[in-house]
Amino acid sequence: MSSGSGLASMPARGLAVRLFLTCWLVYALHFTTNIVREIYPAVALGDHFSFRVDEYAGLHPDLFEKEDYGWHIGNNPGASMLGAIPYALARPVTDRIVQRVRAAREDRREAEPPQYETPSENDRRFFAEAWRRGIDVKLGLAAFAMQAGVMAPISALSAVVMFFLLRGLLSSQRMAVWLALLYAFGTPVFYRTGFLNHNLLLGISAFMGFLVLWDPGGRLRLSDRTAYGAAGLAGGTALLFDYSGIVFLVGLFAYGIAKSRLDGTAAATLRRGMWYVLGSIGPILLLNWYQWRAFGNPFLPGQHWMPPVEWIELGYRGYGLPQPELLWSLAFDHRFGLFASCPLLLLAFLNPLIDARERRLLPVRETVFILLLFAGLWLFFSGSNYARLQFNTGVRYMTPIIPFLFVPAAVAVARMPRLIGCGIGVLSVTQAWCMAMYRDMEQPLGVLDPVVRTFVEGFQLPALNTISRTLPLFLLAGVIIFGMWMRRPPRESVKR
């Protein structure tokens, strides 16, 4: 495969497999050892099929105790439920490693943890306490199992889905491949895939539901029952990941009803709406069950039981009316603003002008829906005072909208002159890759700090400390990816 014509002539399924494996491998290489709150219930589920995290009390500020119910996290459990699966499957290996490490430490009679070289006092304190409890290696291996077994493959799958969507919209397989790679490695999807992250999982789930309802070109050929039921399942699952999923749950329902009213009768619309509601019930009931088991009330969110923290006194447990300064910060703050983290997505708002030819590539109805969905999520989080706490974690709350906004942005790129589109792509991948390598956005330059550090300090993988240790992995990954894409199928098997 030496040119774009090679991409155009290869079977779509073969390209999809290569794309999936490429993304999975690169994502897994950029795993980071961040132990986020969702990991603790996932480990508890994998260890003793319980959401209680009593043994990890004090290791994370979002873990708290409710009398008679033990320790839990305040967030919804969807990401932890998924993360528990690869962790449980990996336990025969990880448990042996952990046991051998503990035995070796006992033999050496180590009483104090080794020095952990990091500028963050919180990270040093966490490592020391986890080491003393003998769970530092366990949590690190669990985090890797969840990232490689959940985040990397699901994000890779979303890139494949983006490829097939753009292939149909643009009628160009070659362009669809490059744009799918831009989605995978030129947006904060790359950054957020580094560890178990409910925000990205929420967005991918909702995006899948949107595509099932939209079905551009009618290629899925699903019955109303299946399409609307699956979309409802996706919307309900989004809510299971986080309460911001309500924006997508309601948004997908409204889109499905509007699409049905234009295409069918009132009776058909009512029937389709019922299938959507039925599809969403399962994940919603699962959320209610979790809240009942964890806190004794199926309807109040976990945040209701949290002890007082910063901003909790405003509104209901920190959530109130939209705030103009938060609207600005969520979009343009230099540390975590969506468009500061990925200027490429601003093209989504120029799409109506750029894609204004007689034959639009992206239909008006879907363009309007995507922009309204962005506005809904933006307004939703402008009332959450906890959004101010993103200053040290980078773009987070607005992450679910990325797959949606990328579609009109990608169409805009496809409409541009090739040189301009390639320049935008190179700049986007450079920024996204730097963010995936250097993840501290708390510095004065915010999202630009990873770019500066990359050019000054060189390439690195988050899980390793020096370029000398990462270079062999980069080379091995490069050889594998090169081999996958250079190998051409027999000429007689090539089908479009």
Short mmCIF file of C-alpha atoms in Angstrom, two decimals:
data_model
loop_
_atom_site.label_atom_id
_atom_site.label_comp_id
_atom_site.label_asym_id
_atom_site.label_seq_id
_atom_site.Cartn_x
_atom_site.Cartn_y
_atom_site.Cartn_z
CA MET A 1 0.00 0.00 0.00
CA SER A 2 2.08 2.89 -1.22
CA SER A 3 -0.53 5.47 -2.11
CA GLY A 4 -4.08 6.66 -1.46
CA SER A 5 -5.31 4.48 -4.33
CA GLY A 6 -4.31 1.47 -2.23
CA LEU A 7 -6.67 2.54 0.52
CA ALA A 8 -9.44 3.08 -2.00
CA SER A 9 -9.10 -0.43 -3.42
CA MET A 10 -8.82 -2.40 -0.19
CA PRO A 11 -11.86 -4.22 1.22
CA ALA A 12 -13.69 -2.10 3.80
CA ARG A 13 -13.72 -4.91 6.34
CA GLY A 14 -9.98 -5.40 6.05
CA LEU A 15 -9.43 -1.68 6.56
CA ALA A 16 -11.73 -1.75 9.57
CA VAL A 17 -9.73 -4.56 11.18
CA ARG A 18 -6.45 -2.74 10.57
CA LEU A 19 -7.91 0.49 11.93
CA PHE A 20 -9.23 -1.24 15.04
CA LEU A 21 -5.97 -3.03 15.82
CA THR A 22 -3.90 0.10 15.14
CA CYS A 23 -5.99 2.20 17.51
CA TRP A 24 -6.11 -0.50 20.19
CA LEU A 25 -2.34 -0.97 20.13
CA VAL A 26 -1.50 2.75 20.19
CA TYR A 27 -4.08 3.45 22.90
CA ALA A 28 -2.76 0.60 25.06
CA LEU A 29 0.80 1.89 24.68
CA HIS A 30 -0.33 5.25 26.04
CA PHE A 31 -1.86 3.76 29.17
CA THR A 32 -1.43 5.94 32.22
CA THR A 33 -1.25 4.76 35.81
CA ASN A 34 -3.86 7.25 37.05
CA ILE A 35 -5.95 5.51 39.72
CA VAL A 36 -9.31 7.22 39.26
CA ARG A 37 -12.28 6.72 41.57
CA GLU A 38 -14.09 4.34 39.18
CA ILE A 39 -11.28 1.81 39.56
CA TYR A 40 -12.02 1.09 43.22
CA PRO A 41 -15.58 -0.29 42.75
CA ALA A 42 -14.37 -2.18 39.68
CA VAL A 43 -11.68 -3.91 41.74
CA ALA A 44 -14.19 -4.58 44.53
CA LEU A 45 -16.59 -6.13 42.02
CA GLY A 46 -13.83 -8.30 40.57
CA ASP A 47 -12.59 -9.37 44.00
CA HIS A 48 -15.78 -10.05 45.94
CA PHE A 49 -18.71 -8.98 43.74
CA SER A 50 -19.52 -5.93 45.85
CA PHE A 51 -19.53 -2.18 45.29
CA ARG A 52 -18.22 -1.51 48.80
CA VAL A 53 -14.72 -0.10 48.82
CA ASP A 54 -14.04 -0.13 52.56
CA GLU A 55 -10.50 -1.49 52.11
CA TYR A 56 -9.57 1.57 50.04
CA ALA A 57 -10.89 4.17 52.50
CA GLY A 58 -8.79 7.29 52.53
CA LEU A 59 -7.00 6.66 49.24
CA HIS A 60 -9.19 8.99 47.15
CA PRO A 61 -11.12 12.13 48.12
CA ASP A 62 -14.24 10.88 46.30
CA LEU A 63 -14.53 7.78 48.49
CA PHE A 64 -16.84 8.34 51.47
CA GLU A 65 -18.72 6.36 54.09
CA LYS A 66 -22.45 6.28 54.76
CA GLU A 67 -23.38 4.83 58.11
CA ASP A 68 -24.58 1.21 57.87
CA TYR A 69 -23.72 1.09 54.14
CA GLY A 70 -19.93 1.31 54.12
CA TRP A 71 -17.63 3.16 51.73
CA HIS A 72 -18.59 3.96 48.13
CA ILE A 73 -17.96 6.50 45.40
CA GLY A 74 -20.55 9.15 44.64
CA ASN A 75 -20.48 8.65 40.87
CA ASN A 76 -22.68 6.36 38.78
CA PRO A 77 -21.37 2.79 38.47
CA GLY A 78 -21.43 2.11 34.71
CA ALA A 79 -17.70 2.52 34.04
CA SER A 80 -16.83 0.45 37.12
CA MET A 81 -19.13 -2.35 35.98
CA LEU A 82 -17.35 -2.50 32.63
CA GLY A 83 -13.90 -2.22 34.19
CA ALA A 84 -14.59 -5.15 36.52
CA ILE A 85 -14.84 -7.56 33.58
CA PRO A 86 -11.23 -7.44 32.27
CA TYR A 87 -9.92 -7.09 35.82
CA ALA A 88 -11.72 -10.28 36.93
CA LEU A 89 -10.43 -12.12 33.85
CA ALA A 90 -6.87 -10.98 34.56
CA ARG A 91 -6.90 -11.91 38.24
CA PRO A 92 -5.27 -15.37 37.84
CA VAL A 93 -2.19 -13.53 36.54
CA THR A 94 -2.30 -10.29 38.52
CA ASP A 95 -2.93 -12.02 41.86
CA ARG A 96 0.21 -14.11 41.42
CA ILE A 97 2.27 -11.04 40.60
CA VAL A 98 0.93 -9.16 43.62
CA GLN A 99 1.63 -12.12 45.93
CA ARG A 100 5.20 -12.44 44.70
CA VAL A 101 5.83 -8.71 45.14
CA ARG A 102 4.48 -8.80 48.68
CA ALA A 103 6.57 -11.86 49.51
CA ALA A 104 9.71 -10.24 48.10
CA ARG A 105 9.13 -7.13 50.19
CA GLU A 106 8.68 -9.22 53.31
CA ASP A 107 11.90 -11.11 52.57
CA ARG A 108 13.76 -7.81 52.20
CA ARG A 109 12.02 -6.50 55.34
CA GLU A 110 11.14 -3.26 53.63
CA ALA A 111 9.35 -0.98 56.09
CA GLU A 112 9.08 2.26 54.12
CA PRO A 113 8.12 2.85 50.49
CA PRO A 114 10.79 3.88 47.97
CA GLN A 115 11.02 7.50 46.90
CA TYR A 116 8.44 8.30 44.22
CA GLU A 117 9.84 11.07 42.02
CA THR A 118 6.91 13.27 41.01
CA PRO A 119 6.18 16.99 41.46
CA SER A 120 2.71 16.21 42.87
CA GLU A 121 2.54 15.95 46.65
CA ASN A 122 -0.83 14.17 46.39
CA ASP A 123 0.65 11.53 44.09
CA ARG A 124 3.56 10.92 46.45
CA ARG A 125 1.21 10.62 49.41
CA PHE A 126 -1.07 8.21 47.54
CA PHE A 127 1.81 6.00 46.43
CA ALA A 128 3.25 5.83 49.94
CA GLU A 129 -0.08 4.83 51.48
CA ALA A 130 -0.89 2.28 48.75
CA TRP A 131 2.61 0.79 49.17
CA ARG A 132 2.15 0.44 52.94
CA ARG A 133 -1.16 -1.36 52.38
CA GLY A 134 0.49 -3.62 49.81
CA ILE A 135 -1.92 -2.66 47.01
CA ASP A 136 0.18 -0.35 44.84
CA VAL A 137 1.05 -3.05 42.31
CA LYS A 138 -2.47 -4.47 42.46
CA LEU A 139 -4.06 -1.12 41.60
CA GLY A 140 -1.55 -0.47 38.84
CA LEU A 141 -2.19 -3.85 37.19
CA ALA A 142 -5.95 -3.38 37.62
CA ALA A 143 -5.75 0.02 35.95
CA PHE A 144 -3.88 -1.47 33.00
CA ALA A 145 -6.35 -4.35 32.63
CA MET A 146 -9.24 -1.90 32.55
CA GLN A 147 -7.57 0.47 30.11
CA ALA A 148 -6.42 -2.26 27.72
CA GLY A 149 -9.58 -4.32 28.14
CA VAL A 150 -12.24 -1.58 28.13
CA MET A 151 -11.07 1.88 27.13
CA ALA A 152 -8.68 0.97 24.32
CA PRO A 153 -10.98 -1.45 22.46
CA ILE A 154 -14.13 0.66 22.90
CA SER A 155 -12.39 3.80 21.68
CA ALA A 156 -10.89 1.80 18.81
CA LEU A 157 -14.36 0.49 17.95
CA SER A 158 -15.71 4.05 17.87
CA ALA A 159 -12.98 4.94 15.33
CA VAL A 160 -14.11 2.02 13.16
CA VAL A 161 -17.72 3.17 13.40
CA MET A 162 -16.60 6.69 12.46
CA PHE A 163 -14.82 5.22 9.43
CA PHE A 164 -17.95 3.49 8.15
CA LEU A 165 -20.09 6.57 8.80
CA LEU A 166 -17.74 8.91 6.94
CA ARG A 167 -17.25 6.36 4.16
CA GLY A 168 -20.97 6.57 3.48
CA LEU A 169 -21.24 10.35 3.82
CA LEU A 170 -18.18 11.23 1.74
CA SER A 171 -18.32 8.36 -0.78
CA SER A 172 -14.53 8.17 -0.41
CA GLN A 173 -12.97 5.27 1.42
CA ARG A 174 -9.53 6.85 1.39
CA MET A 175 -10.78 10.09 2.95
CA ALA A 176 -12.82 8.15 5.52
CA VAL A 177 -9.73 6.25 6.69
CA TRP A 178 -7.68 9.39 7.20
CA LEU A 179 -10.51 11.20 8.98
CA ALA A 180 -11.17 8.19 11.23
CA LEU A 181 -7.48 8.26 12.20
CA LEU A 182 -7.84 12.00 12.83
CA TYR A 183 -10.75 11.26 15.17
CA ALA A 184 -8.74 8.58 16.96
CA PHE A 185 -5.48 10.51 17.37
CA GLY A 186 -6.33 14.15 16.71
CA THR A 187 -9.01 14.69 19.37
CA PRO A 188 -9.09 14.31 23.17
CA VAL A 189 -10.39 10.77 22.60
CA PHE A 190 -6.68 9.88 22.56
CA TYR A 191 -6.07 11.68 25.86
CA ARG A 192 -9.12 10.31 27.68
CA THR A 193 -8.56 6.71 26.56
CA GLY A 194 -5.43 6.54 28.72
CA PHE A 195 -7.41 5.38 31.77
CA LEU A 196 -10.89 4.23 32.77
CA ASN A 197 -13.05 7.25 31.95
CA HIS A 198 -16.83 7.36 32.24
CA ASN A 199 -17.17 10.63 30.29
CA LEU A 200 -15.80 9.15 27.07
CA LEU A 201 -17.67 5.88 27.51
CA LEU A 202 -20.88 7.90 27.95
CA GLY A 203 -20.28 9.80 24.72
CA ILE A 204 -19.48 6.69 22.69
CA SER A 205 -22.58 4.91 24.00
CA ALA A 206 -24.83 7.85 23.09
CA PHE A 207 -23.15 8.23 19.68
CA MET A 208 -23.88 4.59 18.86
CA GLY A 209 -27.53 5.18 19.76
CA PHE A 210 -27.63 8.22 17.49
CA LEU A 211 -26.24 6.28 14.54
CA VAL A 212 -28.77 3.49 15.02
CA LEU A 213 -31.61 6.02 14.86
CA TRP A 214 -30.09 8.00 12.00
CA ASP A 215 -29.03 5.00 9.88
CA PRO A 216 -27.64 7.08 6.98
CA GLY A 217 -28.26 5.35 3.69
CA GLY A 218 -30.50 2.75 5.34
CA ARG A 219 -27.63 0.26 5.53
CA LEU A 220 -28.55 -1.21 8.92
CA ARG A 221 -32.03 -2.29 7.82
CA LEU A 222 -33.28 -2.64 11.39
CA SER A 223 -36.89 -2.92 12.42
CA ASP A 224 -38.42 -0.06 14.41
CA ARG A 225 -38.44 -2.25 17.49
CA THR A 226 -34.73 -3.02 17.21
CA ALA A 227 -33.58 0.48 16.21
CA TYR A 228 -35.51 2.42 18.82
CA GLY A 229 -34.98 -0.21 21.50
CA ALA A 230 -31.22 -0.18 20.88
CA ALA A 231 -31.16 3.63 20.92
CA GLY A 232 -33.05 3.62 24.22
CA LEU A 233 -30.55 1.11 25.60
CA ALA A 234 -27.70 3.41 24.54
CA GLY A 235 -29.36 6.44 26.12
CA GLY A 236 -30.09 4.58 29.35
CA THR A 237 -26.52 3.31 29.45
CA ALA A 238 -25.28 6.88 29.09
CA LEU A 239 -27.23 7.71 32.25
CA LEU A 240 -25.73 4.66 33.98
CA PHE A 241 -22.29 6.15 33.32
CA ASP A 242 -23.11 9.61 34.66
CA TYR A 243 -26.09 11.82 35.41
CA SER A 244 -25.08 14.10 32.56
CA GLY A 245 -26.29 11.21 30.40
CA ILE A 246 -29.79 12.65 30.91
CA VAL A 247 -28.93 15.17 28.18
CA PHE A 248 -28.30 12.34 25.73
CA LEU A 249 -31.16 10.18 26.94
CA VAL A 250 -33.65 12.99 26.34
CA GLY A 251 -31.84 14.26 23.25
CA LEU A 252 -31.88 10.91 21.46
CA PHE A 253 -35.56 10.47 22.32
CA ALA A 254 -36.39 13.91 20.90
CA TYR A 255 -34.36 13.22 17.75
CA GLY A 256 -36.04 9.85 17.24
CA ILE A 257 -39.51 11.34 17.67
CA ALA A 258 -38.76 14.25 15.32
CA LYS A 259 -37.35 11.89 12.69
CA SER A 260 -40.36 9.58 13.00
CA ARG A 261 -42.88 12.43 12.67
CA LEU A 262 -41.27 13.50 9.42
CA ASP A 263 -41.08 9.98 8.03
CA GLY A 264 -44.17 8.26 9.45
CA THR A 265 -47.59 8.51 11.05
CA ALA A 266 -48.52 9.57 14.57
CA ALA A 267 -49.29 5.94 15.48
CA ALA A 268 -45.88 4.81 14.24
CA THR A 269 -44.21 7.61 16.20
CA LEU A 270 -45.98 6.61 19.40
CA ARG A 271 -44.99 3.00 18.89
CA ARG A 272 -41.36 3.89 18.24
CA GLY A 273 -41.26 6.14 21.29
CA MET A 274 -42.52 3.26 23.42
CA TRP A 275 -39.75 0.99 22.12
CA TYR A 276 -37.20 3.67 23.00
CA VAL A 277 -38.54 3.96 26.54
CA LEU A 278 -38.59 0.19 26.98
CA GLY A 279 -34.99 -0.05 25.78
CA SER A 280 -33.85 2.54 28.31
CA ILE A 281 -35.53 0.93 31.34
CA GLY A 282 -32.90 -1.78 31.94
CA PRO A 283 -29.88 0.51 32.55
CA ILE A 284 -32.01 2.97 34.53
CA LEU A 285 -33.28 0.22 36.83
CA LEU A 286 -29.72 -1.01 37.24
CA LEU A 287 -28.73 2.51 38.35
CA ASN A 288 -31.64 2.59 40.81
CA TRP A 289 -30.64 -0.81 42.16
CA TYR A 290 -27.06 0.34 42.69
CA GLN A 291 -28.15 3.47 44.55
CA TRP A 292 -30.46 1.42 46.75
CA ARG A 293 -27.72 -1.09 47.57
CA ALA A 294 -25.04 1.56 48.10
CA PHE A 295 -27.01 4.28 49.90
CA GLY A 296 -30.43 2.89 50.81
CA ASN A 297 -32.37 5.08 48.36
CA PRO A 298 -32.93 4.14 44.70
CA PHE A 299 -33.71 7.66 43.47
CA LEU A 300 -31.32 10.12 45.11
CA PRO A 301 -27.91 10.42 43.38
CA GLY A 302 -24.77 9.29 45.14
CA GLN A 303 -23.66 12.93 45.44
CA HIS A 304 -26.56 13.47 47.85
CA TRP A 305 -24.69 11.51 50.52
CA MET A 306 -21.22 12.99 50.01
CA PRO A 307 -19.65 14.83 52.95
CA PRO A 308 -19.11 18.59 52.44
CA VAL A 309 -16.53 19.44 49.79
CA GLU A 310 -15.57 22.59 47.92
CA TRP A 311 -18.55 24.15 46.06
CA ILE A 312 -21.09 21.75 47.60
CA GLU A 313 -22.89 24.59 49.38
CA LEU A 314 -24.01 26.15 46.07
CA GLY A 315 -27.34 25.04 44.62
CA TYR A 316 -28.26 21.40 45.20
CA ARG A 317 -25.05 19.68 46.28
CA GLY A 318 -23.01 21.99 44.04
CA TYR A 319 -25.39 22.08 41.08
CA GLY A 320 -27.41 25.18 40.22
CA LEU A 321 -28.36 27.54 37.40
CA PRO A 322 -26.11 28.08 34.35
CA GLN A 323 -23.21 30.46 35.01
CA PRO A 324 -21.69 32.60 32.24
CA GLU A 325 -18.12 32.18 33.52
CA LEU A 326 -18.49 28.41 33.49
CA LEU A 327 -19.87 28.54 29.94
CA TRP A 328 -16.70 30.33 28.88
CA SER A 329 -14.41 28.04 30.87
CA LEU A 330 -15.96 24.83 29.56
CA ALA A 331 -15.35 26.02 26.02
CA PHE A 332 -12.13 28.05 26.12
CA ASP A 333 -10.28 27.76 29.44
CA HIS A 334 -6.62 27.20 28.58
CA ARG A 335 -6.41 24.19 30.93
CA PHE A 336 -9.59 22.25 30.16
CA GLY A 337 -11.76 24.11 27.64
CA LEU A 338 -13.12 21.83 24.92
CA PHE A 339 -12.03 24.09 22.05
CA ALA A 340 -8.70 24.95 23.68
CA SER A 341 -8.05 21.20 23.92
CA CYS A 342 -9.23 20.56 20.35
CA PRO A 343 -9.61 23.63 18.09
CA LEU A 344 -10.51 21.22 15.27
CA LEU A 345 -14.01 20.85 16.75
CA LEU A 346 -14.74 24.54 16.11
CA LEU A 347 -15.14 23.56 12.47
CA ALA A 348 -18.39 21.87 13.45
CA PHE A 349 -19.95 25.33 13.79
CA LEU A 350 -18.60 26.40 10.41
CA ASN A 351 -20.03 23.30 8.75
CA PRO A 352 -23.29 25.00 7.69
CA LEU A 353 -21.21 27.53 5.73
CA ILE A 354 -18.53 25.19 4.39
CA ASP A 355 -20.96 22.38 3.50
CA ALA A 356 -23.47 24.74 1.89
CA ARG A 357 -23.27 23.43 -1.65
CA GLU A 358 -26.25 22.11 -3.56
CA ARG A 359 -25.52 18.56 -2.41
CA ARG A 360 -24.86 18.66 1.33
CA LEU A 361 -22.76 15.82 2.68
CA LEU A 362 -24.28 16.07 6.17
CA PRO A 363 -28.08 16.50 6.25
CA VAL A 364 -29.49 19.64 7.86
CA ARG A 365 -31.56 17.68 10.40
CA GLU A 366 -28.56 15.82 11.79
CA THR A 367 -26.40 18.96 11.77
CA VAL A 368 -28.99 20.86 13.78
CA PHE A 369 -29.42 17.96 16.22
CA ILE A 370 -25.68 17.70 16.89
CA LEU A 371 -25.35 21.44 17.53
CA LEU A 372 -28.41 21.46 19.81
CA LEU A 373 -27.05 18.46 21.71
CA PHE A 374 -23.79 20.33 22.25
CA ALA A 375 -25.75 23.34 23.54
CA GLY A 376 -27.69 21.11 25.93
CA LEU A 377 -24.57 19.52 27.40
CA TRP A 378 -22.83 22.89 27.59
CA LEU A 379 -25.72 24.43 29.51
CA PHE A 380 -26.03 21.36 31.75
CA PHE A 381 -22.44 21.56 32.95
CA SER A 382 -22.46 25.34 33.24
CA GLY A 383 -24.61 24.75 36.31
CA SER A 384 -22.17 22.25 37.85
CA ASN A 385 -19.68 23.98 40.10
CA TYR A 386 -17.54 20.86 40.12
CA ALA A 387 -16.63 21.70 36.53
CA ARG A 388 -14.19 24.20 38.06
CA LEU A 389 -12.12 21.30 39.37
CA GLN A 390 -10.95 20.25 35.90
CA PHE A 391 -7.92 22.53 36.12
CA ASN A 392 -5.55 19.62 36.86
CA THR A 393 -7.18 16.87 34.81
CA GLY A 394 -7.73 18.51 31.43
CA VAL A 395 -10.88 18.39 29.31
CA ARG A 396 -13.35 16.10 31.01
CA TYR A 397 -16.96 17.17 31.40
CA MET A 398 -17.49 18.09 27.73
CA THR A 399 -15.77 14.92 26.48
CA PRO A 400 -19.04 13.07 25.65
CA ILE A 401 -19.86 15.49 22.84
CA ILE A 402 -16.60 14.87 20.95
CA PRO A 403 -17.81 12.01 18.68
CA PHE A 404 -20.87 14.07 17.74
CA LEU A 405 -19.04 17.32 16.95
CA PHE A 406 -16.36 15.48 15.03
CA VAL A 407 -18.84 14.46 12.31
CA PRO A 408 -19.65 17.99 11.04
CA ALA A 409 -16.04 19.02 11.68
CA ALA A 410 -14.78 16.10 9.56
CA VAL A 411 -17.17 16.97 6.75
CA ALA A 412 -15.87 20.55 6.87
CA VAL A 413 -12.28 19.26 6.60
CA ALA A 414 -13.27 17.07 3.65
CA ARG A 415 -14.73 20.12 1.86
CA MET A 416 -11.54 22.17 2.31
CA PRO A 417 -8.59 22.31 -0.08
CA ARG A 418 -6.34 19.34 0.62
CA LEU A 419 -3.36 21.39 1.81
CA ILE A 420 -5.44 23.25 4.40
CA GLY A 421 -7.13 20.05 5.59
CA CYS A 422 -3.78 18.27 5.96
CA GLY A 423 -2.35 21.20 7.92
CA ILE A 424 -5.29 21.15 10.33
CA GLY A 425 -4.91 17.40 10.72
CA VAL A 426 -1.18 17.59 11.48
CA LEU A 427 -1.68 20.31 14.09
CA SER A 428 -4.57 18.43 15.72
CA VAL A 429 -2.67 15.15 15.95
CA THR A 430 0.39 16.95 17.32
CA GLN A 431 -1.62 18.55 20.12
CA ALA A 432 -3.64 15.42 20.94
CA TRP A 433 -0.58 13.16 20.99
CA CYS A 434 1.35 15.57 23.22
CA MET A 435 -1.60 15.66 25.63
CA ALA A 436 -1.69 11.86 25.67
CA MET A 437 2.01 11.76 26.59
CA TYR A 438 2.26 14.65 29.07
CA ARG A 439 -0.95 14.89 31.05
CA ASP A 440 -0.39 17.71 33.53
CA MET A 441 -2.61 20.63 32.46
CA GLU A 442 -2.14 22.54 35.73
CA GLN A 443 0.91 24.39 34.42
CA PRO A 444 0.72 28.06 33.34
CA LEU A 445 0.42 27.15 29.65
CA GLY A 446 -2.42 24.69 30.21
CA VAL A 447 -3.06 22.50 27.16
CA LEU A 448 -0.01 23.99 25.42
CA ASP A 449 2.34 22.80 28.16
CA PRO A 450 2.34 19.17 26.88
CA VAL A 451 3.30 20.46 23.42
CA VAL A 452 6.21 22.48 24.80
CA ARG A 453 7.38 19.58 26.97
CA THR A 454 7.25 17.17 24.04
CA PHE A 455 9.50 19.36 21.91
CA VAL A 456 11.84 20.09 24.84
CA GLU A 457 11.95 16.73 26.65
CA GLY A 458 11.09 14.34 23.82
CA PHE A 459 8.57 11.55 23.40
CA GLN A 460 7.44 9.40 26.29
CA LEU A 461 4.79 6.92 27.31
CA PRO A 462 2.87 7.92 30.45
CA ALA A 463 3.47 4.61 32.22
CA LEU A 464 7.25 4.84 31.81
CA ASN A 465 9.75 7.46 32.93
CA THR A 466 12.39 7.88 30.23
CA ILE A 467 12.55 7.84 26.45
CA SER A 468 15.18 5.11 26.58
CA ARG A 469 12.61 2.76 28.06
CA THR A 470 9.85 3.77 25.65
CA LEU A 471 11.79 3.67 22.37
CA PRO A 472 11.73 -0.14 21.97
CA LEU A 473 7.96 -0.16 22.44
CA PHE A 474 7.50 2.63 19.91
CA LEU A 475 9.63 0.72 17.41
CA LEU A 476 7.80 -2.57 17.99
CA ALA A 477 4.41 -0.87 17.65
CA GLY A 478 5.59 0.86 14.48
CA VAL A 479 6.71 -2.44 12.92
CA ILE A 480 3.39 -4.12 13.75
CA ILE A 481 1.29 -1.24 12.41
CA PHE A 482 3.47 -0.92 9.28
CA GLY A 483 3.07 -4.63 8.60
CA MET A 484 -0.71 -4.52 8.99
CA TRP A 485 -1.14 -1.67 6.52
CA MET A 486 1.51 -2.69 3.99
CA ARG A 487 0.19 -6.23 3.56
CA ARG A 488 -2.15 -6.16 0.59
CA PRO A 489 -4.83 -8.81 0.07
CA PRO A 490 -4.77 -11.05 -3.01
CA ARG A 491 -6.04 -9.07 -6.01
CA GLU A 492 -8.98 -11.40 -6.60
CA SER A 493 -10.29 -10.80 -3.06
CA VAL A 494 -10.47 -7.02 -3.39
CA LYS A 495 -14.09 -5.87 -3.26
CA ARG A 496 -15.61 -2.47 -2.73
#
